[in-house]
Every structure is written in C-alpha cells, then in structure tokens.
Coordinates of C-alpha atoms in Angstrom, one line a residue:
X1 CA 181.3 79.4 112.0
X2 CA 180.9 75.4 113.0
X3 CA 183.3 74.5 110.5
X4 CA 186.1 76.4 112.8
X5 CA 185.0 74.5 115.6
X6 CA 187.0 71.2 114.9
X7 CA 190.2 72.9 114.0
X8 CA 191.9 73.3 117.3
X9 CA 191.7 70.0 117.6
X10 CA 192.2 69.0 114.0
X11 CA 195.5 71.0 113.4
X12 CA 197.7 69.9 115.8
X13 CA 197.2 66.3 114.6
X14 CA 197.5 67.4 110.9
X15 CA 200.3 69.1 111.4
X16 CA 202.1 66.3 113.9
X17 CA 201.6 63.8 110.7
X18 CA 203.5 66.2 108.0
X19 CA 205.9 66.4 110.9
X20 CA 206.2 62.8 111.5
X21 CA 207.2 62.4 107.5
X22 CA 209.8 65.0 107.3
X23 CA 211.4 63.0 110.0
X24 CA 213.9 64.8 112.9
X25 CA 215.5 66.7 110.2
X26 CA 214.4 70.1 108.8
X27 CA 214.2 71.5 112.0
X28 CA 213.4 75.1 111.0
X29 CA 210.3 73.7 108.8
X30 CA 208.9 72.0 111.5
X31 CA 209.7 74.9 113.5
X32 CA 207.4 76.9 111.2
X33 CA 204.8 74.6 111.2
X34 CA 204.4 74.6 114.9
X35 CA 204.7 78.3 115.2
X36 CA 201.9 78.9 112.2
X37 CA 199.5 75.9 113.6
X38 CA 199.2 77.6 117.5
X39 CA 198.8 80.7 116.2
X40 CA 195.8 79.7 113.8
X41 CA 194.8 77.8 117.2
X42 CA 195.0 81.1 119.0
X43 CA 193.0 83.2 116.6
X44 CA 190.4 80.8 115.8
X45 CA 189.9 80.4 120.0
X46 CA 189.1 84.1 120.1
X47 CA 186.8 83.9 117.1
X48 CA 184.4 81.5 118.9
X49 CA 185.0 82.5 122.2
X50 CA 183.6 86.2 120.7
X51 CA 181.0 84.1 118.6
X52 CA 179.7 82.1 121.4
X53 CA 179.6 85.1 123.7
X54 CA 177.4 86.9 121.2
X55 CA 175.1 83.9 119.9
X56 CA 175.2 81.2 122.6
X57 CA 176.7 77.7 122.5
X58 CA 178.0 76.4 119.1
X59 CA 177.5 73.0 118.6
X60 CA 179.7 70.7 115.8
X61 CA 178.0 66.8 115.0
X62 CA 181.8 65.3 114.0
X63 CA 180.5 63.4 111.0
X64 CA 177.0 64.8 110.9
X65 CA 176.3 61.8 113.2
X66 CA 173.6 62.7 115.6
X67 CA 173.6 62.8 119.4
X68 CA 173.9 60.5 121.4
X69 CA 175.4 58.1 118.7
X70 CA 178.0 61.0 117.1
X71 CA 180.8 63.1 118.7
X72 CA 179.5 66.5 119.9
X73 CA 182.0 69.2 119.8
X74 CA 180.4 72.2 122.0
X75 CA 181.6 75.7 122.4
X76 CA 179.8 78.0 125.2
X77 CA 181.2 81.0 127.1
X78 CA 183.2 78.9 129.9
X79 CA 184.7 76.0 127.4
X80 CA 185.2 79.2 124.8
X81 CA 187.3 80.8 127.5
X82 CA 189.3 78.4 128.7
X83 CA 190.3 77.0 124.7
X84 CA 191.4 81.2 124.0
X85 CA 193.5 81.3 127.5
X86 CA 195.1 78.3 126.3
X87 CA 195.8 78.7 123.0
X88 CA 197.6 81.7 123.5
X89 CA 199.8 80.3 127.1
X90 CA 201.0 77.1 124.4
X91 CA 202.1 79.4 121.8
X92 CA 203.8 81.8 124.6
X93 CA 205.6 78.2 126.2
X94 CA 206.4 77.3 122.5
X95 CA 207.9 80.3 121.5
X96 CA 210.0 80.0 125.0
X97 CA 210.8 77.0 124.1
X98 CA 211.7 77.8 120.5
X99 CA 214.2 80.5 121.6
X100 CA 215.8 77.9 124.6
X101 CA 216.9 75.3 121.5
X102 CA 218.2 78.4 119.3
X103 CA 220.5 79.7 122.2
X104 CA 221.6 76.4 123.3
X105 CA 221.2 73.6 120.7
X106 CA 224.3 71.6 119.7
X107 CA 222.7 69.8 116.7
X108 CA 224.6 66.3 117.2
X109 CA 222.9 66.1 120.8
X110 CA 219.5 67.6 120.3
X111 CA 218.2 66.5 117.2
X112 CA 216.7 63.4 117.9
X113 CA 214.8 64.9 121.2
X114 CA 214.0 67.8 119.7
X115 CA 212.3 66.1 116.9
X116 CA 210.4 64.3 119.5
X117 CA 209.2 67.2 121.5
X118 CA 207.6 69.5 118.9
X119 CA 205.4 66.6 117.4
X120 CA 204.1 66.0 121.1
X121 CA 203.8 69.3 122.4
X122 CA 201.4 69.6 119.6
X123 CA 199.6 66.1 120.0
X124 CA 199.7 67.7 123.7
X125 CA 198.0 70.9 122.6
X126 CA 195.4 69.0 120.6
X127 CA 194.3 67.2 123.6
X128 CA 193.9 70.1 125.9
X129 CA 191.5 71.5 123.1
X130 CA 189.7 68.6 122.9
X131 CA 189.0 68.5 126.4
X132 CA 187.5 71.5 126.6
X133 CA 185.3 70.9 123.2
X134 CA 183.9 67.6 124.1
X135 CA 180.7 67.1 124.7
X136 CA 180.7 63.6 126.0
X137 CA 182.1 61.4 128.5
X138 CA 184.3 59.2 126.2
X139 CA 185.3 62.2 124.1
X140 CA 186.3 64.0 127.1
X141 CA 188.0 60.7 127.5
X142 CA 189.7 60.4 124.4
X143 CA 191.1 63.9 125.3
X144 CA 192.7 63.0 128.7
X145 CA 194.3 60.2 126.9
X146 CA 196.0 61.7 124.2
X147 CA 196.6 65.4 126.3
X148 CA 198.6 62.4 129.3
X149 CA 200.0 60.5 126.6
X150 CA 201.9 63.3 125.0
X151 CA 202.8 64.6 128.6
X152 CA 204.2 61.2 129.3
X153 CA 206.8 61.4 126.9
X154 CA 206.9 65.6 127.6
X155 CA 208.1 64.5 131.1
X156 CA 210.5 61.9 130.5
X157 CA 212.3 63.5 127.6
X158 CA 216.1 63.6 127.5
X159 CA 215.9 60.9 130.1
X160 CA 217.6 62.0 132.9
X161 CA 217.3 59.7 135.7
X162 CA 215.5 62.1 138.1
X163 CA 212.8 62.4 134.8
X164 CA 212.3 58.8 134.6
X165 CA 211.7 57.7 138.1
X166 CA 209.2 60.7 138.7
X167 CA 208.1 60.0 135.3
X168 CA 207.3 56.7 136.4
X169 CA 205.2 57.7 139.3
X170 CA 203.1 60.7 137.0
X171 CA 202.2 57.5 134.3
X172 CA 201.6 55.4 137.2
X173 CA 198.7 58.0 139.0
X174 CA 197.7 58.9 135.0
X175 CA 197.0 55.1 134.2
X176 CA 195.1 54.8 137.3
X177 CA 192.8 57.7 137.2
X178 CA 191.9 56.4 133.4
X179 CA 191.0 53.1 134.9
X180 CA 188.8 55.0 137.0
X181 CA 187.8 57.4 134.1
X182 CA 186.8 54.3 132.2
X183 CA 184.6 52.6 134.9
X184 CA 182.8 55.7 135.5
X185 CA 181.9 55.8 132.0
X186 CA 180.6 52.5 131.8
X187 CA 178.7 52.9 135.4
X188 CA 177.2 56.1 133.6
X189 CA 176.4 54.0 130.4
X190 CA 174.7 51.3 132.4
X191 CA 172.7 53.5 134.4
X192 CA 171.3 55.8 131.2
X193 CA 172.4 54.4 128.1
X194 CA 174.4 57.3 127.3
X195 CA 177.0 59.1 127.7
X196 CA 176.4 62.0 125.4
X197 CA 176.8 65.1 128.5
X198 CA 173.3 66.5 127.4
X199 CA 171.6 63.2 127.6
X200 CA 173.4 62.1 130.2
X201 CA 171.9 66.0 132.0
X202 CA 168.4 65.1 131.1
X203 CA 168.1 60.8 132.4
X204 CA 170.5 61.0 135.3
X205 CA 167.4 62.6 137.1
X206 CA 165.3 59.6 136.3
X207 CA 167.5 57.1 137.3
X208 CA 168.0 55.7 141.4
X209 CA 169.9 57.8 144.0
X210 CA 172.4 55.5 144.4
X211 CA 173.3 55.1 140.9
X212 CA 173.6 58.8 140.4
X213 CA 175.8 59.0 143.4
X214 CA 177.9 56.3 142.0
X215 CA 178.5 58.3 139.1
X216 CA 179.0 61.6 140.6
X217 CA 181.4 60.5 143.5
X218 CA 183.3 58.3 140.2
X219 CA 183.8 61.6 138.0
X220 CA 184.5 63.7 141.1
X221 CA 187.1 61.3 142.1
X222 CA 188.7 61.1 138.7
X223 CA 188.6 64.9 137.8
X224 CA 190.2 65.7 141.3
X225 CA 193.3 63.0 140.6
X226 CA 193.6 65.1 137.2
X227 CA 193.3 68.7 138.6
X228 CA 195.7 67.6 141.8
X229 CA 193.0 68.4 144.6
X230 CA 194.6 67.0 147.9
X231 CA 194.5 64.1 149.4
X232 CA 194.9 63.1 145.8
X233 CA 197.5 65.4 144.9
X234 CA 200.9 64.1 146.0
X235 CA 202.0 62.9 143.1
X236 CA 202.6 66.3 141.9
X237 CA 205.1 68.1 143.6
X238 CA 207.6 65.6 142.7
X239 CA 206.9 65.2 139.0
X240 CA 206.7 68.3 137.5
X241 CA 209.9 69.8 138.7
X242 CA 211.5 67.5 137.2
X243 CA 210.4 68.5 133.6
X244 CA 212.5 71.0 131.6
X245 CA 211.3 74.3 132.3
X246 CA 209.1 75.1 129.0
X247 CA 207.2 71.5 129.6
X248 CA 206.8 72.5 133.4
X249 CA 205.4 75.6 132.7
X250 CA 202.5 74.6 130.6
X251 CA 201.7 71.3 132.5
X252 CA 201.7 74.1 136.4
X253 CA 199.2 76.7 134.1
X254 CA 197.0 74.2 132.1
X255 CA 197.1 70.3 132.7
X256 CA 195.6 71.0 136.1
X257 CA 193.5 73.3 134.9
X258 CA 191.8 70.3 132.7
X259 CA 190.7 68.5 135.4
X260 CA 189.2 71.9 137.5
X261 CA 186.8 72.5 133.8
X262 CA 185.5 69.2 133.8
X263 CA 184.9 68.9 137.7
X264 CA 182.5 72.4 137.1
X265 CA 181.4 71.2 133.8
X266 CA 180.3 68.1 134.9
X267 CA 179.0 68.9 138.7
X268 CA 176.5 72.0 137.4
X269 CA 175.4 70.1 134.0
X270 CA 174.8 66.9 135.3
X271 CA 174.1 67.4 139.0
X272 CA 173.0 70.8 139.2
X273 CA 170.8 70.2 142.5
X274 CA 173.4 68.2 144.2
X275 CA 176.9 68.8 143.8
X276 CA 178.1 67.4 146.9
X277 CA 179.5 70.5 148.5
X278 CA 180.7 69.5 152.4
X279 CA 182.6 67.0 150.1
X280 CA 184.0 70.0 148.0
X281 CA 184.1 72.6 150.6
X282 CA 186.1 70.4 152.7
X283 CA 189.2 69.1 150.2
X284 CA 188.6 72.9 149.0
X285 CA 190.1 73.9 152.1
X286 CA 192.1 70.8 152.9
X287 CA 194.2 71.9 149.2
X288 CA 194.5 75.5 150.2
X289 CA 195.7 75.1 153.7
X290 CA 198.3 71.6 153.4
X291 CA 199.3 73.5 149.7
X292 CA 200.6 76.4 150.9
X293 CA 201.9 75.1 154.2
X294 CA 204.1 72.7 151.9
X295 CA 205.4 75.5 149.8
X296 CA 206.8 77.1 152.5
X297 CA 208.8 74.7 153.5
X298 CA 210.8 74.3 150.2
X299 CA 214.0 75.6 149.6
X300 CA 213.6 74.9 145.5
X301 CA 211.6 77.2 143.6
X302 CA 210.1 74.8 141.1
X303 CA 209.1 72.7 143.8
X304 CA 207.6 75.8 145.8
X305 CA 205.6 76.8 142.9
X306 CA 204.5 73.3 142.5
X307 CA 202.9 73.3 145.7
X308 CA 201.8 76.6 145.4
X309 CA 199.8 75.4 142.6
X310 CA 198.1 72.4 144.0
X311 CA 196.8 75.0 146.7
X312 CA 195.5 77.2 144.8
X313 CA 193.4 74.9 142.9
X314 CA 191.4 75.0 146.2
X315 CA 190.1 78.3 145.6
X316 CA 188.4 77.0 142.1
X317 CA 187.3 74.1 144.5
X318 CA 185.3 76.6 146.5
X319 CA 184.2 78.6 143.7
X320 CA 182.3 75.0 142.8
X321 CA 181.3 74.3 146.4
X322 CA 179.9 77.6 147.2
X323 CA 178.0 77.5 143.4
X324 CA 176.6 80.6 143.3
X325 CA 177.0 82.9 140.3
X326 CA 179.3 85.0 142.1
X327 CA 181.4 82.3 143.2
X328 CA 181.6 80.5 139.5
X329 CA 182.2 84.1 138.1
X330 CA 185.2 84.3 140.8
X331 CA 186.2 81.0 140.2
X332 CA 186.5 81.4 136.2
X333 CA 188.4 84.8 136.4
X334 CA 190.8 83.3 139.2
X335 CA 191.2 80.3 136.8
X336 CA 192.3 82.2 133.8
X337 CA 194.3 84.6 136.1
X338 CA 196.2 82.0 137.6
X339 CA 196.7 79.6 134.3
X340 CA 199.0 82.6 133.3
X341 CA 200.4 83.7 136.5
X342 CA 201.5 80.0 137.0
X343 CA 203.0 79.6 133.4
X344 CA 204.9 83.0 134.0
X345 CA 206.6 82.2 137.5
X346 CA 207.9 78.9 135.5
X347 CA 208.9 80.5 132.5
X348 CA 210.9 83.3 135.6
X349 CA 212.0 80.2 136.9
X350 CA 213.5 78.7 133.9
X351 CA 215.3 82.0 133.3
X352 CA 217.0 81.9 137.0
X353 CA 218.2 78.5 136.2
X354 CA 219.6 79.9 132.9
X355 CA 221.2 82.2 134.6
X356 CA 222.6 80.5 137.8
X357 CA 222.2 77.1 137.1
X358 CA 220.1 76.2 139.8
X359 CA 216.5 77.1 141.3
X360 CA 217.7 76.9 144.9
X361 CA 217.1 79.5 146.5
X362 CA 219.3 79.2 148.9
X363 CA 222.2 79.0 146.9
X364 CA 220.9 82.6 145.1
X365 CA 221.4 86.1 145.7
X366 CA 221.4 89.6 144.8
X367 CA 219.8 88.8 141.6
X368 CA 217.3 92.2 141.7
X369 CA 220.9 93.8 142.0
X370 CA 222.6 91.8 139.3
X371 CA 219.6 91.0 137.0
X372 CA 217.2 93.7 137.8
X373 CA 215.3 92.4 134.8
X374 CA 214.5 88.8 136.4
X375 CA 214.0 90.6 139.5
X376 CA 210.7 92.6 137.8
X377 CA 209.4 89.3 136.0
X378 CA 209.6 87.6 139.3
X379 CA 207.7 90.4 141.6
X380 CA 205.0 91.0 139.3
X381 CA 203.4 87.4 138.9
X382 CA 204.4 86.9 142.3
X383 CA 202.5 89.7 143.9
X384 CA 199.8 88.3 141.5
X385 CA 199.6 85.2 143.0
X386 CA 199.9 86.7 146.4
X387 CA 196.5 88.4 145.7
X388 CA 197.8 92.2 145.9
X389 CA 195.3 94.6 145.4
X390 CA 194.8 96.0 142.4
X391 CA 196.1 93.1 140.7
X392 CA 193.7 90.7 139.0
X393 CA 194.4 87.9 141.6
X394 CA 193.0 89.7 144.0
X395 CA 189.9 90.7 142.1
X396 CA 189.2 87.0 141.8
X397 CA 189.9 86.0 145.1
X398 CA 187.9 89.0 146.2
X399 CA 184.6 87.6 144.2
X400 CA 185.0 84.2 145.9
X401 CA 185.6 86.0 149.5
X402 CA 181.9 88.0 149.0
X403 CA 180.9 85.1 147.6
X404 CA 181.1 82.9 150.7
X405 CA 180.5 85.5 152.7
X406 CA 176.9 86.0 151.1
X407 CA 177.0 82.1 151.5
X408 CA 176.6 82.3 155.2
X409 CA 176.8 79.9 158.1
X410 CA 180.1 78.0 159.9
X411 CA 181.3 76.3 156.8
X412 CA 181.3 79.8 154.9
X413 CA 183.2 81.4 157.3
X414 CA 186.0 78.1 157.9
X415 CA 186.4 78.7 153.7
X416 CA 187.0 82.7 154.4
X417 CA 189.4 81.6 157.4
X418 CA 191.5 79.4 154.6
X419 CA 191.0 81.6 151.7
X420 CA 192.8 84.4 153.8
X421 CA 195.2 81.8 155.7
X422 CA 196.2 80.8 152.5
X423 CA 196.5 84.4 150.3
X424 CA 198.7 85.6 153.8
X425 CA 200.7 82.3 153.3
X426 CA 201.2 82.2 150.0
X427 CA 202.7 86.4 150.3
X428 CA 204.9 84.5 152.7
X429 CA 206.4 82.3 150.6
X430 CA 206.7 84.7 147.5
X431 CA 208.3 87.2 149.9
X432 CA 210.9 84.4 151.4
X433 CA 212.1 83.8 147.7
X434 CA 212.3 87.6 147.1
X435 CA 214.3 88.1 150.4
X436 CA 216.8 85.5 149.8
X437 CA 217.1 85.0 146.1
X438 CA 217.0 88.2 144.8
X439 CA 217.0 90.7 148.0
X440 CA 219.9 90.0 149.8
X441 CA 223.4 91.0 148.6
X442 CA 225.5 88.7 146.1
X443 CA 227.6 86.5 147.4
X444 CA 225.5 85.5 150.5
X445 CA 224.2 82.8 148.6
X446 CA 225.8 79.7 147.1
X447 CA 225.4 81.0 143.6
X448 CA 226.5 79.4 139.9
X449 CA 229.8 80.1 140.9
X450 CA 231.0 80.1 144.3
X451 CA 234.7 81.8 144.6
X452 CA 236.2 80.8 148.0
X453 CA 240.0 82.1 148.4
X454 CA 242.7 79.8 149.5
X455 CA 246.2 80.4 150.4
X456 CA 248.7 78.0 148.3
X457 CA 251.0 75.7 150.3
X458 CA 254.4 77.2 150.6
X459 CA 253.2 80.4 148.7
X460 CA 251.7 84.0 150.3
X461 CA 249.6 84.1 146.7
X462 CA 246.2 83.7 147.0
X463 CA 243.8 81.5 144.5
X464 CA 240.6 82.0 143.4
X465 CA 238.8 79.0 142.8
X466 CA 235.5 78.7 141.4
X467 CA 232.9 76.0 141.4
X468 CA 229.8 75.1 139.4
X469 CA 226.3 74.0 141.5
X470 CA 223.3 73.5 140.4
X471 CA 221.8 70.9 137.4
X472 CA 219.7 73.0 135.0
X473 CA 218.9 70.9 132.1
X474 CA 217.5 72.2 128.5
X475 CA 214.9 69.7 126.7
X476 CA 217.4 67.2 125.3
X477 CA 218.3 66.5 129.3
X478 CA 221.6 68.3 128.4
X479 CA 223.1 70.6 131.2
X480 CA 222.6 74.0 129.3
X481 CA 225.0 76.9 130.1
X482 CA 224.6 79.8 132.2
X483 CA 224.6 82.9 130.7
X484 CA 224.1 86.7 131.5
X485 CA 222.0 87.2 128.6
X486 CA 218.4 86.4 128.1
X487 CA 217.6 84.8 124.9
X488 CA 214.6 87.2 123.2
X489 CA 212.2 84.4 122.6
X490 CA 212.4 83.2 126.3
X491 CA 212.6 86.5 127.5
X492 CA 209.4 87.9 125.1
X493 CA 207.1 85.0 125.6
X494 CA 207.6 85.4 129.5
X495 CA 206.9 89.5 129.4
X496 CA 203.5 88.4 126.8
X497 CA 202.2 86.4 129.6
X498 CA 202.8 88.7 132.7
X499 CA 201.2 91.8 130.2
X500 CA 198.6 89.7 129.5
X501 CA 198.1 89.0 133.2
X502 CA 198.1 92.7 133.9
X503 CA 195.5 93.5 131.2
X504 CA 193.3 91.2 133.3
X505 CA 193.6 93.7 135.8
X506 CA 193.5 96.7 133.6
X507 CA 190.1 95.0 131.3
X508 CA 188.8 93.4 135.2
X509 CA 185.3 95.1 134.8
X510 CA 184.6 93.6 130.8
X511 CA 186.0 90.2 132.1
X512 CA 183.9 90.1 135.3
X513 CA 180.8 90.5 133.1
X514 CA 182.2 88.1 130.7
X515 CA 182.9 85.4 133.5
X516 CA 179.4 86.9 135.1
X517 CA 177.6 85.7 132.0
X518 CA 179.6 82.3 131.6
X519 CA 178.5 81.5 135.4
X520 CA 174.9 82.1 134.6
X521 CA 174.9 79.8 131.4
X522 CA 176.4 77.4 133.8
X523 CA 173.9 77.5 136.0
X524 CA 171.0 77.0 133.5
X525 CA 171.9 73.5 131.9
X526 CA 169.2 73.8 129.7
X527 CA 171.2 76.6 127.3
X528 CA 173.7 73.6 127.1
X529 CA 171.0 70.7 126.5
X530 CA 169.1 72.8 124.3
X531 CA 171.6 73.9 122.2
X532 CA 173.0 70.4 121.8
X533 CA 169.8 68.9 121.0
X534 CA 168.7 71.9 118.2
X535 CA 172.5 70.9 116.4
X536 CA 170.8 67.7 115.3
X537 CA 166.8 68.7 115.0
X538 CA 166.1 66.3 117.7
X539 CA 163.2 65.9 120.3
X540 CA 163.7 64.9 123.3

C-alpha cells in the first residue's frame, strides 16, 4: 500500500515528460494520456483515503532516506480526504475542458496553446497532490511552487491582455508569499534544526516563546496569502476571472483550498496549545463579512463568485479558531462541500458564457425560460452555497454554528452574528443572479444578441439589427461561439460535480463520522508524530 502513495504525485510528472516529447502534435494521444493519468490519480486517492481510514496514517520515506534528513510523504484521514476530493474535481475540470476544445477547436489557432495547457494542468495537478502528501516544510514548499508555477502559465494562457495584466498581479502576490514561505522555513530551521513537520511538532515546544511565535505568525501569514483570507485577499477577485472558465474553476474549488489544509495542518500539529485564535476568529469574520458584502455589489458572475469564495473561506477560518472537534469536523465537511460547489457554479458559469457570450448579468435574461437546463445547474449549487436546508452546505455550516455556540462567550456569539450575516447575504446574492439572469423575461436584459428595430430613412420597412456583447474566450484566448447546444463533456463533468455535491447530502451522516474521526486525529498530533517516526524505526 506505501508504494501507491507517491503516485499521485509521480504521474502527472511522468506523464507531462512523454507529453513534452510527442511535442503539440498528437493531440488525441496526449488527450488520452491525461484522461487515463487523473483517473488512476482518482482511484488510487480513494484507495488510501479508505486505507488510511481503516489503519491510520501511511507514511512513504521517498528514497528510504530517514526523517528528518528524507522526504516524508504522509497520508492520514484529513490529507487522504482532501487528495480523493481533488482528484476527482481535476478530472471533472479536465474532462470539461476536454469537451470545450472538441466543440470549438480550429486546429491552426489552438494547437500551440493547447499543447501548453494539458502538460501544465497536469504539472498543476501534481502539485496540489503534493501539497497535501508532504510531510515537511520545504516539501510542502516544493508543492506550492510547482502547483503556482503551473497556474502562472494556466492564467496567462492565450494571452489576452486582460490575462496578462491580472496575471501579472497573481505572480506578483505568488512570488511574494514564497519569499515569505522561504524565510519561514529558514526561521523554523534555525530555531529547531528541522523542518521535518513531526520533528518540527516535537522541538518547537522546547524552543523560546518568541521564536515559536515568529514561526507561527510567518506560516500563518503565508498560508492566509495562499488561501485568500482577507486583508490579504485582494488580489483575487481580479485574477481569476480573468482565466478561461475550466482554469477558473479548479483554481475557485482547490488552489485556495491548499492554503486553508496547511493553515489547519500546521496550526493543530505544530501549535496545538496555541493557535492564535482572536487572530483567527477576527480575519474569520473580517473574510465572511467584507466577502460577501463585495459580491453583492458585482454585476459579473465570475467576479461574484470570486468574492463569494474568498468569504467563505472564513467559515474554515472559524472552524480553526473555534478548534474544537466539532468545529474541525464542520470545517472539513464544509471544505469538501464547497471545493465542489465552487468548481460547479464555474463550470454553470462557463456554460452561460457559451451560451450568451457574456457573464453579466445584467445583460442576461430569461435563461430558466430559454435554457431550463442551465437554469437547474445554476439553482442547485447555488442553494448549496446559500446553506439551504437539507443541502450539505448547510449541514456544515450547521456543525460550525453548534460549534461556536458550545464555544461560548462575546467572541462566539460575534462569529454566529457573521456566520448567519453572511449565509443570509450570500442567499442574497445567489437570488439577485437568479432574478435577473435567469428569472426575468427575455429580452429585458442586454443579451448575446440585442435586436433593436429601426425605421430606414425614406422607407416605412423596418430593420432588425442585431449586435454581439460580451467577450467569452475559450483556452487559446480565442472568442469561442455561442451556441444553443451544450457540448456533453462540459455539460457531464458539470452534472458529476453537482451529483456528487448532493450525495454529500444524501451520505451526510457516514461523512460526518468520517470528518468526526479526521478532526480527532487532528487533534492528537501524536498519531501524526508517531506514525512518522515508526516509518523509519526511529527513537525519538
């Protein structure tokens, strides 16, 4: 079973080098390749996610190197979890993506970027993997680099001008925080000689407050950059709408997402007394409330959701903060809940703009009349979101409600006060998109094509004359066409992942004693420490 362990990480990157020497032709190979590599990825995720459930953490030695000297690769309940969740949203956003190229791929245009983006979406799906595996700082490291690297070019591709100057900005904040990432690596080296995670768990307690603070406020500061907690989150809303639709999708549902697992992973393994939570609690509620508040003030969808997103990181924030089982149970069923939901509403989005060629909102309507279907893939995630009972948002958000209720005192009740501001708010926003995108009749908005009649000089006849709005672009930066028709890929992969967010609701009870489980190894380091230590025979 260890042997499976490296390959999430290991396939990708084997499969970007064959890639890399077939060149940008032999599309449909490559096309296999990443197809059969993500769903390996997927099925070898569930294995050790079931494995790890059943037997505890598995531990890989990359090179039978021993800790803290070699690379641990560790696989527990919460790090199992989060690699099955997303293995399966990067093969939904691939297949997506997949059917978007078939439908509107004009070979002389496309080839070159398109032989670009399937070597880095895998180089980016290697990264996320290794993320969650690593078991020390500069692994964990090595991951960010190679996840951000890959999204750089993921971002920028087709080079559009709006890509590149937002672009700019994303590399510009990603550079930064790794600056940061670095110096807290060597602060954390300097202190305890290490930085293998379960060392690191066992010395930090010997060493001065201050250096341990040092450390702690470095990685808190560098992890909430990376999962867009506010103040630190403006660079967001800007650069991911940018991004063609398939490579916003999986950056909304998992890049942040990074950055949320290794703020938990590192605040209750190596600062399991002392987590720093009126720092937490506070930008917890600080993202909810100035999230939401700046989603409903947008008139584009993509930039909506974006905002959406960075406020709902708050609520795995406060699942931190509070640290209580319940609330870490909350927060990891909210986190796989909303990885999907978020990914879906993208993937709804990017069929709008297919459609209408634009995700204004205010230039749709009538679409639940005229595409009933996109009308049903929209309401579904979005009531998700909202946190509408029975749905599996609201389970989570109900866990981390009881949760800080059972917390007591002012600063439990100020989180409720934002965690229901911001569900209310959020309903708002999801029901002013309904209302005017898809709820009122056509031709109230300013749709793909706007007829306006016009009588001709010197003529009773009248004209019909239609024009084109909107700027929906494919991956190759191309303006793709609007059609009436829903490509099956792009339509299938969009239905998996709003099924899949409604068997969290229908499987809540199993998953709530899964994530139940996963928040009480969390909060015992030493089934972490001790199973990293036992992998190499050591004594320590």
């Amino acid at each position: 079973m260890k042997a499976l362990v490296p390959l999430p990480v290991l396939l990708p990157l084997f499969a970007v080098g064959i890639k890399f020497l077939l060149g940008p032709r032999h599309l449909r190979v490559q096309t296999f390749i990443s197809l059969t590599v993500l769903v390996a990825d997927t099925v070898i995720s569930s294995i050790l996610l079931v494995e790890a459930d059943r037997h505890g953490p598995i531990v890989v030695q990359v090179g039978s190197f021993p800790a803290p000297l070699g690379i641990s690769l560790v696989v527990d309940r919460f790090s199992g979890l989060m690699l099955a969740v997303s293995s399966i949203v990067t093969l939904c956003v691939l297949v997506y993506s997949l059917s978007q190229r078939s439908a509107d791929e004009n070979e002389d245009e496309a080839g070159a970027p398109l032989a670009v983006f399937y070597p880095t979406y895998l180089v980016l799906a290697a990264g996320i993997a290794d993320s969650f595996l690593a078991g020390d700082l500069f692994n964990l490291y090595v991951g960010f680099e190679v996840m951000l690297t890959a999204s750089y070019v993921l971002m920028t591709i087709g080079g559009t001008d709006a890509r590149i100057r937002h672009g700019a900005v994303y590399i510009m904040v990603g550079a930064a925080s790794s600056l940061l990432f670095v110096a807290a690596i060597a602060v954390a080296y300097a202190a305890c000689g290490t930085v293998n995670l379960a060392d690191l768990a066992v010395r930090l307690a010997a060493i001065t407050p201050a250096a341990r603070l040092a450390v702690q406020v470095l990685l808190i500061t560098v992890f909430a950059v990376k999962a867009a907690v506010f103040p630190l989150s403006a660079w967001l809303p800007d650069s991911y709408p940018t991004a063609p639709a398939p490579v916003t999708a999986v950056f909304a549902g998992l890049l942040t997402k990074v950055g949320v697992y290794s703020l938990i992973r590192t605040q209750t393994l190596l600062f399991p007394h002392d987590r720093q939570a009126p720092l937490l609690y506070t930008v917890a509620a600080l993202s909810m409330i100035i999230g939401i508040l700046g989603a409903v003030a947008q008139a584009d969808l993509k930039r909506l959701l974006s905002f959406t997103l960075v406020s709902h990181v708050g609520f795995l924030v406060l699942g931190l903060a509070i640290g209580s089982a319940r609330a870490l149970s909350g927060a990891l069923f909210y986190a796989i809940t909303h990885i999907t939901v978020q990914t879906s509403l993208f993937l709804v989005t990017g069929l709008i703009e297919r459609r209408e060629g634009t995700a204004d909102f205010g230039r749709l309507a009538g679409l639940a009349r005229l595409a009933p279907v996109l009308g049903l893939l929209f309401f579904v995630p979005a009531m998700n979101l909202a946190g509408i009972p029975p749905l599996s948002g609201f389970l989570a958000k109900l866990a981390l409600l009881q949760a800080a209720a059972a917390d007591g005192g002012v600063g439990a009740y100020i989180q409720l006060a934002a965690m229901l501001l911001t569900s209310l708010l959020t309903l708002y926003a999801m029901t002013k998109v309904w209302a005017r995108a898809f709820w009122r009749a056509p031709g109230e908005g300013l749709g793909k094509e706007r007829e306006r009649q016009i009588v001709l000089p010197g003529s009773s006849a009248v004209a019909v004359i239609r024009s084109t709005v909107g700027d929906a672009r494919g991956i190759g930066g191309r303006r793709i066409s609007t059609s009436e028709s829903y490509p099956a890929g792009m339509l299938g992969a969009t239905i998996a992942l709003i099924l899949l967010s409604l068997a969290y609701t229908v499987w809540a009870g199993p998953i709530a004693e899964f994530t139940q489980r996963a928040a009480n190894e969390l909060l015992d380091p030493n089934s972490y420490i001790n199973a990293v230590h036992a992998a190499v025979g050591g004594a320590h």
